[in-house]
Amino acid sequence: MAAGHSSRQRFSEFLRERRDGDRVVSHDGEAAPAPSRETRAKRRGYFREYMSWLRPFRRAIAGVLVMALGSAALSLVLPRATMYIIDDVVPRNDSVLLHEVGGALLLTIVVQQILDLLRNWSMARLNARVLFRLRQRLFGHLMALPLHQLSQMKTGGITSRLSGDVDSVTGMVQMAVITPGVASIKVAATVAILLWINWKLALAATLLLPVIVVLNLVYIRRIRPIYRSMRKDRAEIDARVVETFGGLRVVRGFSRQKTEQRRYAVNHHTVIRKKLRAEFMEFAIWSSWGLLIPMAALIIIWYGGSLVLKGQATIGGIIAFQMYLMMLLAPVSMIVKSYGDMQQALAALERIFDVLREPIDKPDRRGARNAPDRVEQFEFDRVTFAYDGGETVLRDFTLRVPGGATVALVGPSGAGKTTVTSLVARFYDPTAGAIRLNGVDLRDIKLRSYRGLLGIVQQDTFLFDGTIEENIRYGRPDASRAEVEYAARRANAHEFIAEFPRGYETIVGERGVRLSGGQAQRVSIARALLADPQILILDEATSSLDSESEQLIQVGMRELLTDRTTFVIAHRLSTVVSADLIVVMEHGRIVESGTHAALMASDTRYRTMVERQQRALAETAESLNWLA
């Protein structure tokens, strides 16, 4: 939502889009072409799949349907009994019969209310079960999708499917089966009773039904899309608010408070304009309803009165007509409303099942085996890789790593270092070539089993909103407090944790916002160390630390890296001096490799990089001394 226009201009653009041809508003609130024949056929297929997916709930659905039909049948008794009392019981002056009929009606009303209570409660439970099952299945499938596909969906798209779309689909049992089914039966039964009582009056009363249908269609086509558009606008406003306050230092640093304030005001004022328009249209429709219902009553009394005077109707019949007419309006309205709700639900269902039909990331091959207990050798055999069919970032990458060795990947940005570790973690598979663990292609090892060998510390530290202890224990939920503290000491984190009033129970906040960058990094290192992985990936793991903390961590980690296959990415070359193997990369290729001593002994790219960094550090130190 750009802030470059006023709210009046943005609202005018919104109205123009709605008037531009025969366009409708999608589930997200965006103007979109009316569904094509293929889209409608696709949605019908999804609907059939959804109904078959509901098969485990068929008994609960049948029970709700039976209770709804029973309640609808009992509701038809009262008007007819009222007519009987007025036309037959009262003229006979039979008080005993009056009390008997009154008591029977009271019992009927009580039973009907009990049925409605049980039906509503059963429907609520059924909806909750369906919602839970669908949301759980969708969440699990999303977790298994390829990373590039999730990044294309974005966080907002993922959450909208898990929340709004699932909520819209959950009521489809009610919208597709129970509401239209019961309402149709109730309408047919009511019309039949009206025709039986007096066909002339019935025809006069039902002349208003088309007007009722038109009013509901106007609401569905004109007003609900505005509310969906408002929901999308509010979601974007909320996202911008979170982003603004998350980057408040940048906003203040560039003095953009007024810009953000104006953006918020324009966007919010546009929503208010849409809301006022929708409310005005609602008021007009409700006013029409307010006119329609008294008109219907007047037609029955006026025309019915003339029939009474002619002896062609009774007073009880007119009163029963009034009651049945009110009962007729509600189910007709519900049928039309259910149709509109179904269109919205089907659009949401399409988005959900489109995701559920997407293949998961790296399904296990047939005959895949469990990962070995120990890493004896890790091998890259002529590996080539390109992201999603794009430019090749790794070319003919061949490397053998003995189990327990520490490999340092160095080189300029864009050399492919992070890509190598992503392949090690099997976030991606090679485009060509193979990666083998103990001689077995990683694609022939069960993914979950292989991931159990891994521990990862990334440059972009991510902590969950919870306690420090919960974050450290994330890789090993069953670890004891002593083990948690030991890992924290090895990561040089115990000292600052102990200084917090609540110690390890300190809440870190969303993404660890309550900790400094260095503190969050040390907690993430402790998390990886506690998991005790066979394969450890350190991607700029000490980039957020000062030199002193970095040295302390290196001392603690040296012992833990023993007999553990470790891949380290570091731009500070001083941190990789003790690596068993240093691999220098450029443009996705290995240009040289060896130990620190071997590479420094000759004229190598690595030696040039080390000397360049040493000169830069010396110049920085000299500048600081001069300023002092």
XYZ file of C-alpha atoms in Angstrom:
628
model
C 0.000 0.000 0.000
C 1.859 3.013 -1.242
C 1.529 6.304 0.526
C 2.063 8.373 -2.618
C -1.661 9.109 -3.041
C -4.284 10.576 -0.757
C -6.926 8.314 0.746
C -9.523 9.930 -1.547
C -7.472 9.014 -4.637
C -6.829 5.480 -3.430
C -10.521 5.020 -2.621
C -11.492 6.313 -6.081
C -9.069 3.810 -7.655
C -10.693 1.064 -5.618
C -14.163 2.044 -6.881
C -12.886 2.245 -10.465
C -11.466 -1.269 -10.216
C -14.815 -2.538 -8.960
C -16.673 -0.869 -11.836
C -14.098 -1.861 -14.479
C -15.933 -4.439 -16.551
C -17.472 -7.486 -14.986
C -14.871 -7.953 -12.259
C -15.270 -9.550 -8.874
C -13.162 -9.335 -5.752
C -11.080 -12.359 -4.825
C -10.703 -13.903 -1.384
C -7.727 -11.634 -0.775
C -9.745 -8.572 -1.635
C -8.029 -7.969 -4.969
C -9.939 -7.311 -8.177
C -9.850 -10.437 -10.290
C -11.650 -11.812 -13.340
C -14.754 -13.888 -12.736
C -13.914 -17.597 -12.388
C -13.568 -19.360 -15.735
C -15.224 -22.654 -16.605
C -11.930 -24.437 -15.896
C -11.652 -22.747 -12.514
C -15.211 -23.703 -11.601
C -14.555 -27.288 -12.664
C -11.338 -27.310 -10.632
C -13.167 -26.013 -7.577
C -15.866 -28.644 -7.967
C -13.125 -31.265 -8.026
C -11.587 -29.804 -4.881
C -15.011 -29.740 -3.254
C -15.548 -33.419 -4.023
C -12.101 -34.166 -2.628
C -12.920 -32.152 0.488
C -16.189 -34.037 0.999
C -14.395 -37.381 0.670
C -11.793 -36.059 3.109
C -14.679 -35.482 5.570
C -15.690 -39.158 5.425
C -14.383 -39.902 8.962
C -16.861 -37.299 10.259
C -19.913 -38.686 8.403
C -21.671 -39.926 11.563
C -21.286 -36.568 13.271
C -22.552 -34.786 10.138
C -25.536 -37.126 9.897
C -26.354 -36.523 13.567
C -26.284 -32.751 13.111
C -28.457 -33.045 9.997
C -31.050 -35.195 11.794
C -31.239 -32.744 14.719
C -31.568 -29.795 12.312
C -34.389 -31.501 10.424
C -36.131 -32.390 13.678
C -35.909 -28.796 14.894
C -37.187 -27.492 11.545
C -40.142 -29.893 11.637
C -41.087 -28.874 15.186
C -40.882 -25.176 14.262
C -43.648 -25.716 11.700
C -46.045 -26.935 14.378
C -46.578 -23.647 16.253
C -48.266 -21.566 13.478
C -50.594 -24.422 12.523
C -51.466 -25.051 16.188
C -52.121 -21.319 16.665
C -54.586 -21.435 13.747
C -56.276 -24.468 15.296
C -56.645 -22.753 18.684
C -58.103 -19.552 17.225
C -60.425 -21.140 14.655
C -61.516 -24.323 16.473
C -60.710 -24.407 20.202
C -61.701 -20.839 21.184
C -65.054 -20.869 19.335
C -65.969 -24.107 21.155
C -65.082 -22.505 24.513
C -63.254 -25.736 25.469
C -60.776 -24.760 28.193
C -59.609 -28.356 28.752
C -58.657 -28.744 25.101
C -57.019 -25.300 25.165
C -54.802 -26.322 28.089
C -53.960 -29.644 26.458
C -52.959 -27.994 23.182
C -51.063 -25.248 25.040
C -49.140 -27.811 27.095
C -48.296 -29.821 23.989
C -47.036 -26.641 22.275
C -44.941 -25.766 25.332
C -43.368 -29.229 25.245
C -42.774 -28.853 21.494
C -41.004 -25.514 22.007
C -38.817 -26.946 24.791
C -37.858 -30.002 22.709
C -37.103 -27.774 19.727
C -34.806 -25.555 21.798
C -33.049 -28.600 23.226
C -32.523 -29.936 19.691
C -31.168 -26.541 18.591
C -28.807 -26.453 21.565
C -27.524 -29.960 20.864
C -27.247 -29.223 17.120
C -25.304 -25.996 17.664
C -22.973 -27.652 20.158
C -22.423 -30.672 17.902
C -21.788 -28.377 14.933
C -19.285 -26.340 16.951
C -17.442 -29.511 17.977
C -17.513 -30.839 14.413
C -16.154 -27.554 13.049
C -13.419 -27.553 15.677
C -12.379 -31.103 14.764
C -12.392 -30.366 11.046
C -10.474 -27.117 11.563
C -7.862 -28.832 13.726
C -7.347 -31.716 11.294
C -7.130 -29.492 8.213
C -4.878 -26.906 9.834
C -2.591 -29.596 11.264
C -2.309 -31.308 7.878
C -1.671 -28.009 6.081
C 0.941 -26.923 8.648
C 2.788 -30.226 8.371
C 2.736 -30.074 4.570
C 3.992 -26.492 4.550
C 6.855 -27.514 6.822
C 7.850 -30.142 4.248
C 7.742 -27.912 1.148
C 10.951 -26.819 -0.606
C 12.567 -23.660 0.765
C 12.364 -21.750 -2.498
C 8.631 -22.396 -2.722
C 8.049 -21.170 0.828
C 10.060 -18.027 0.119
C 7.849 -17.349 -2.911
C 4.716 -17.708 -0.777
C 6.129 -15.275 1.812
C 5.209 -15.252 5.488
C 1.944 -13.410 4.886
C 0.797 -15.968 2.309
C 1.596 -18.857 4.635
C -0.227 -17.369 7.620
C -3.258 -16.373 5.515
C -3.649 -19.981 4.377
C -3.277 -21.324 7.904
C -5.698 -18.816 9.411
C -8.169 -17.093 7.078
C -8.382 -19.789 4.405
C -8.779 -22.659 6.855
C -11.396 -20.710 8.829
C -13.360 -20.071 5.618
C -13.267 -23.731 4.592
C -14.148 -25.147 7.991
C -17.792 -24.022 7.761
C -18.320 -25.733 4.419
C -20.084 -28.649 6.100
C -22.673 -26.173 7.353
C -22.728 -24.113 4.139
C -22.750 -26.972 1.639
C -24.877 -29.632 3.320
C -26.765 -28.696 6.446
C -27.883 -25.086 5.849
C -29.089 -25.400 2.219
C -30.490 -28.891 2.789
C -32.504 -28.036 5.899
C -33.494 -24.606 4.570
C -34.714 -26.064 1.261
C -36.817 -28.675 3.050
C -38.182 -26.009 5.392
C -39.054 -23.688 2.484
C -40.798 -26.489 0.581
C -42.721 -27.585 3.664
C -43.709 -24.022 4.554
C -44.918 -23.236 1.020
C -46.878 -26.513 0.956
C -48.585 -25.636 4.260
C -49.380 -22.122 3.026
C -50.930 -23.512 -0.163
C -52.908 -26.011 1.875
C -54.248 -23.304 4.202
C -55.199 -20.862 1.423
C -53.646 -20.988 -2.034
C -54.772 -17.484 -3.011
C -53.173 -15.878 0.024
C -50.083 -18.051 -0.441
C -49.555 -16.774 -3.974
C -49.914 -13.174 -2.826
C -47.462 -13.672 0.059
C -44.775 -15.427 -2.006
C -44.660 -12.661 -4.618
C -42.090 -10.936 -2.396
C -39.642 -13.860 -2.414
C -37.799 -12.686 -5.562
C -37.221 -9.312 -3.899
C -35.674 -11.086 -0.901
C -33.331 -13.054 -3.156
C -32.280 -9.886 -5.014
C -31.514 -8.037 -1.760
C -29.294 -10.890 -0.555
C -27.490 -11.077 -3.884
C -26.847 -7.331 -3.731
C -25.283 -7.802 -0.305
C -23.111 -10.693 -1.509
C -21.922 -9.019 -4.713
C -21.577 -5.432 -3.510
C -20.812 -5.342 0.187
C -18.916 -8.483 1.201
C -16.115 -7.878 -1.330
C -15.545 -4.480 0.288
C -15.126 -6.125 3.684
C -12.667 -8.647 2.201
C -10.708 -5.770 0.692
C -10.695 -4.071 4.093
C -9.291 -7.221 5.718
C -6.435 -7.262 3.235
C -5.752 -3.548 3.798
C -5.728 -4.001 7.564
C -3.309 -6.944 7.247
C -0.949 -4.757 5.189
C -1.275 -1.888 7.670
C -0.494 -4.204 10.584
C 2.490 -5.658 8.723
C 3.819 -2.168 8.037
C 3.349 -1.187 11.689
C 5.354 -4.219 12.828
C 8.036 -3.453 10.249
C 8.166 0.243 11.207
C 8.589 -0.378 14.915
C 10.999 -3.244 14.237
C 13.169 -0.806 12.271
C 12.509 2.208 14.469
C 16.205 3.026 14.748
C 16.406 3.310 10.947
C 13.203 5.387 10.823
C 14.544 7.815 13.416
C 18.051 7.748 12.005
C 16.777 8.979 8.625
C 14.143 11.239 10.226
C 11.261 9.498 8.451
C 8.745 9.629 11.301
C 6.476 12.046 9.399
C 6.592 9.852 6.279
C 5.611 6.721 8.198
C 2.942 8.649 10.102
C 1.455 9.957 6.842
C 1.568 6.487 5.274
C -0.286 5.062 8.267
C -2.881 7.861 8.168
C -3.533 7.546 4.407
C -3.837 3.763 4.515
C -6.035 3.784 7.592
C -8.235 6.567 6.218
C -8.740 4.551 3.026
C -10.035 1.655 5.134
C -12.408 4.035 6.923
C -13.761 5.267 3.564
C -14.375 1.683 2.458
C -16.066 0.876 5.748
C -18.373 3.889 5.517
C -19.360 2.948 1.971
C -20.100 -0.627 2.997
C -22.104 0.550 6.013
C -24.133 2.970 3.858
C -25.007 0.143 1.466
C -25.882 -2.077 4.420
C -28.156 0.604 5.860
C -29.903 0.849 2.482
C -30.421 -2.921 2.319
C -31.624 -3.171 5.913
C -33.990 -0.272 5.233
C -35.337 -2.271 2.297
C -35.811 -5.219 4.627
C -37.551 -2.918 7.077
C -39.900 -1.880 4.297
C -40.362 -5.372 2.913
C -41.441 -7.154 6.086
C -44.239 -4.694 7.030
C -45.364 -4.753 3.377
C -45.624 -8.535 3.496
C -47.605 -8.322 6.727
C -49.843 -5.647 5.223
C -50.526 -7.755 2.112
C -51.598 -10.689 4.273
C -53.814 -8.569 6.524
C -55.260 -6.480 3.671
C -55.866 -9.220 1.169
C -56.524 -11.818 3.842
C -59.056 -9.531 5.486
C -60.970 -9.289 2.234
C -60.956 -13.075 1.980
C -62.271 -13.332 5.562
C -65.091 -10.941 4.711
C -65.957 -13.159 1.743
C -65.821 -16.268 3.915
C -62.829 -17.657 2.000
C -60.364 -17.480 4.931
C -60.320 -17.507 8.722
C -58.731 -15.180 11.265
C -56.611 -18.051 12.541
C -55.446 -18.723 9.003
C -54.327 -15.115 8.585
C -52.358 -15.212 11.853
C -50.798 -18.542 10.840
C -49.917 -16.987 7.485
C -48.132 -14.156 9.258
C -46.098 -16.594 11.317
C -45.279 -18.882 8.368
C -44.243 -15.932 6.218
C -41.692 -14.827 8.817
C -40.449 -18.398 8.945
C -40.217 -18.458 5.148
C -38.044 -15.346 4.837
C -35.206 -16.689 7.001
C -34.510 -19.980 5.149
C -34.690 -18.286 1.736
C -32.166 -15.726 2.939
C -29.993 -18.525 4.343
C -29.987 -20.415 1.020
C -28.822 -17.347 -0.908
C -26.265 -16.441 1.765
C -24.922 -20.001 1.813
C -24.371 -19.793 -1.927
C -22.255 -16.649 -1.492
C -20.356 -18.145 1.419
C -19.683 -21.239 -0.652
C -18.033 -19.193 -3.404
C -15.699 -17.596 -0.892
C -15.029 -20.947 0.776
C -14.316 -22.619 -2.567
C -11.766 -19.926 -3.413
C -10.090 -20.577 -0.051
C -10.341 -24.333 -0.610
C -8.562 -23.924 -3.942
C -5.659 -22.121 -2.243
C -5.406 -24.816 0.440
C -5.575 -27.837 -1.845
C -3.184 -26.222 -4.319
C -0.657 -26.268 -1.473
C -1.553 -29.776 -0.299
C -1.028 -31.110 -3.818
C 2.459 -29.624 -4.061
C 5.150 -32.320 -3.750
C 7.102 -32.228 -0.499
C 10.795 -31.412 -0.378
C 13.044 -34.403 -1.028
C 10.780 -37.355 -0.262
C 12.750 -40.432 0.735
C 13.641 -42.732 -2.118
C 12.319 -46.255 -2.094
C 14.722 -48.363 -0.080
C 16.347 -45.360 1.626
C 18.365 -46.319 4.684
C 18.930 -44.725 8.068
C 21.956 -42.500 8.556
C 25.073 -44.125 10.043
C 25.941 -43.622 13.692
C 29.354 -42.157 12.889
C 30.744 -40.061 10.055
C 33.764 -41.771 8.520
C 33.986 -39.781 5.301
C 32.089 -36.954 3.660
C 32.600 -36.660 -0.091
C 31.616 -34.170 -2.806
C 31.925 -35.902 -6.180
C 31.953 -33.421 -9.097
C 29.045 -31.465 -7.627
C 27.365 -28.780 -9.744
C 24.473 -26.722 -8.453
C 22.152 -23.934 -9.642
C 19.312 -22.378 -7.634
C 15.924 -23.185 -9.213
C 17.282 -23.452 -12.732
C 19.156 -20.147 -12.528
C 22.843 -19.355 -12.866
C 25.243 -22.081 -11.786
C 26.839 -21.245 -8.434
C 28.913 -24.422 -7.892
C 30.939 -26.029 -10.672
C 32.639 -29.419 -10.560
C 33.112 -29.200 -6.787
C 35.099 -32.222 -5.593
C 36.247 -32.645 -1.997
C 36.895 -35.516 0.424
C 36.574 -34.785 4.156
C 37.656 -37.431 6.704
C 35.283 -37.973 9.601
C 36.069 -35.707 12.548
C 37.921 -33.113 10.431
C 37.307 -29.368 10.506
C 36.992 -27.814 7.055
C 37.156 -24.031 6.640
C 35.562 -22.524 3.530
C 37.046 -19.133 2.669
C 36.817 -16.786 -0.275
C 35.084 -13.627 -1.438
C 31.324 -13.044 -1.167
C 29.460 -14.986 -3.832
C 32.117 -17.682 -4.068
C 29.579 -20.398 -3.097
C 30.598 -21.068 0.508
C 27.077 -20.897 1.956
C 25.793 -22.992 -0.939
C 28.217 -25.762 0.039
C 26.913 -25.794 3.618
C 23.302 -25.719 2.343
C 24.089 -28.854 0.340
C 25.698 -30.427 3.403
C 22.508 -29.683 5.376
C 20.578 -31.046 2.384
C 18.443 -27.957 2.100
C 19.106 -28.549 -1.593
C 20.331 -31.461 -3.692
C 23.057 -31.185 -6.349
C 22.007 -30.368 -9.893
C 24.699 -32.791 -11.044
C 27.189 -35.004 -9.261
C 26.692 -36.548 -5.829
C 27.385 -35.977 -2.144
C 28.198 -39.137 -0.220
C 28.310 -39.990 3.455
C 30.440 -43.064 4.173
C 30.173 -43.881 0.481
C 26.352 -43.629 0.359
C 24.611 -40.928 -1.684
C 22.755 -38.568 0.688
C 19.650 -39.015 -1.465
C 19.665 -42.717 -0.487
C 19.584 -41.829 3.221
C 16.315 -40.997 5.003
C 16.211 -37.220 5.281
C 14.934 -37.068 8.847
C 17.529 -39.601 9.952
C 20.313 -37.630 8.252
C 19.187 -34.308 9.699
C 19.512 -35.907 13.135
C 23.293 -35.815 12.594
C 23.355 -32.055 11.984
C 23.897 -28.975 14.083
C 23.806 -25.521 12.487
C 24.818 -22.042 13.639
C 24.071 -19.426 11.020
C 25.257 -15.869 10.607
C 21.658 -14.618 10.826
C 20.901 -15.779 14.354
C 17.337 -16.904 14.982
C 15.975 -17.439 18.481
C 12.412 -18.356 19.371
C 10.346 -16.193 21.691
C 10.852 -18.125 24.922
C 13.398 -18.555 27.670
C 17.127 -18.851 27.131
C 17.000 -22.417 28.428
C 14.222 -23.358 25.975
C 16.260 -21.975 23.078
C 19.432 -23.828 24.078
C 17.464 -27.025 24.638
C 15.666 -26.784 21.266
C 17.928 -29.369 19.616
C 17.732 -31.736 22.624
C 14.454 -31.241 24.521
C 15.350 -33.985 27.019
C 18.664 -32.387 28.092
C 19.180 -31.684 31.801
C 19.866 -28.246 33.256
C 23.469 -29.290 33.931
C 23.943 -30.170 30.256
C 22.374 -26.867 29.217
C 24.745 -24.942 31.479
C 27.744 -26.923 30.238
C 26.923 -26.062 26.634
C 26.452 -22.417 27.609
C 29.852 -22.353 29.328
C 31.547 -23.834 26.263
C 29.902 -21.087 24.174
C 31.010 -18.406 26.667
C 27.349 -17.605 27.374
C 26.922 -18.729 30.994
C 28.476 -15.607 32.488
C 26.090 -13.094 30.897
C 23.110 -15.426 31.411
C 23.854 -15.651 35.124
C 23.804 -11.851 35.363
C 20.132 -11.690 34.341
C 17.706 -11.617 37.310
C 15.923 -14.726 36.029
C 19.042 -16.409 34.650
C 18.208 -19.197 32.214
C 14.484 -18.388 32.583
C 15.001 -14.984 30.947
C 12.615 -14.374 28.029
C 14.606 -13.509 24.899
C 11.700 -11.942 22.949
C 10.797 -12.393 19.304
C 13.897 -13.386 17.300
C 15.950 -12.796 20.473
C 15.338 -9.035 20.404
C 16.045 -8.636 24.137
C 19.597 -9.902 23.717
C 22.476 -8.176 22.017
C 23.746 -9.604 18.724
C 26.724 -11.220 20.432
C 24.608 -12.684 23.235
C 22.093 -14.148 20.792
C 24.934 -15.644 18.754
C 26.429 -17.326 21.804
C 23.036 -18.786 22.754
C 22.682 -20.215 19.237
C 26.180 -21.727 19.480
C 25.263 -23.296 22.821
C 22.117 -24.719 21.180
C 24.177 -26.400 18.474
C 26.761 -27.727 20.926
C 24.119 -29.193 23.235
C 22.628 -31.118 20.301
C 26.037 -32.900 20.085
C 25.846 -33.309 16.300
C 28.065 -35.571 14.216
C 28.194 -32.838 11.537
C 28.453 -29.221 12.641
C 27.949 -26.235 10.325
C 29.227 -22.846 11.492
C 28.225 -20.148 8.989
C 29.919 -16.960 10.220
C 29.018 -18.218 13.690
C 31.238 -15.693 15.483
C 30.530 -12.692 13.249
C 28.514 -10.873 15.930
C 31.137 -11.288 18.665
C 33.928 -9.051 19.761
C 37.476 -10.374 19.484
C 37.760 -11.296 23.168
C 34.489 -13.269 23.231
C 35.414 -14.912 19.962
C 38.744 -16.102 21.343
C 37.088 -17.466 24.484
C 34.538 -19.388 22.407
C 37.241 -20.763 20.138
C 39.096 -22.115 23.174
C 35.918 -23.771 24.486
C 34.876 -25.133 21.108
C 38.264 -26.608 20.227
C 37.679 -29.510 22.581
C 34.132 -30.060 21.336
C 35.103 -29.942 17.664
C 37.407 -32.905 18.218
C 36.120 -36.026 16.470
C 33.272 -34.002 14.916
C 33.017 -33.252 11.184
C 32.737 -29.476 11.000
C 32.246 -27.062 8.118
C 33.209 -23.496 9.001
C 32.596 -20.320 7.007
C 34.477 -17.303 8.297
C 35.628 -14.039 6.800
C 37.929 -13.468 9.775
C 40.725 -15.729 8.663
C 42.269 -15.684 12.125
C 39.436 -17.975 13.253
C 40.271 -20.785 10.806
C 44.000 -21.116 11.474
C 43.561 -24.392 13.353
C 41.298 -26.014 10.741
C 42.396 -29.409 9.425
C 41.670 -28.275 5.879
C 41.220 -24.787 4.428
C 39.372 -24.649 1.096
C 39.704 -21.432 -0.903
C 36.787 -20.839 -3.298
C 36.161 -18.456 -6.181
C 33.183 -18.437 -8.546
C 31.889 -21.756 -7.249
C 35.166 -23.632 -7.697
C 37.970 -24.793 -5.423
C 41.070 -22.847 -6.376
C 43.361 -24.160 -3.629
C 43.238 -26.165 -0.406
C 45.515 -27.233 2.416
C 46.407 -26.432 6.007
C 47.103 -22.887 7.154
C 50.840 -23.559 7.364
C 51.002 -25.139 3.905
C 49.027 -22.340 2.248
C 51.088 -19.628 3.975
C 54.349 -21.288 2.905
C 53.899 -20.406 -0.773
C 52.477 -17.632 -2.903
C 48.736 -18.473 -2.655
C 45.483 -16.574 -2.794
C 44.927 -17.528 0.817
C 48.215 -15.943 1.864
C 47.280 -12.756 -0.017
C 43.911 -12.655 1.795
C 45.515 -13.157 5.198
C 48.128 -10.452 4.613
C 45.461 -8.044 3.346
C 43.384 -8.551 6.502
C 46.450 -8.158 8.723
C 47.330 -4.854 7.040
C 43.746 -3.623 7.446
C 43.780 -4.502 11.143
C 47.145 -2.789 11.623
C 45.910 0.366 9.895
C 42.782 0.375 12.044
C 44.809 -0.009 15.218
C 47.162 2.796 14.121
C 44.200 5.086 13.417
C 42.740 4.401 16.838
C 46.073 5.133 18.517
C 46.327 8.419 16.592
C 42.825 9.444 17.681
C 43.638 8.578 21.269
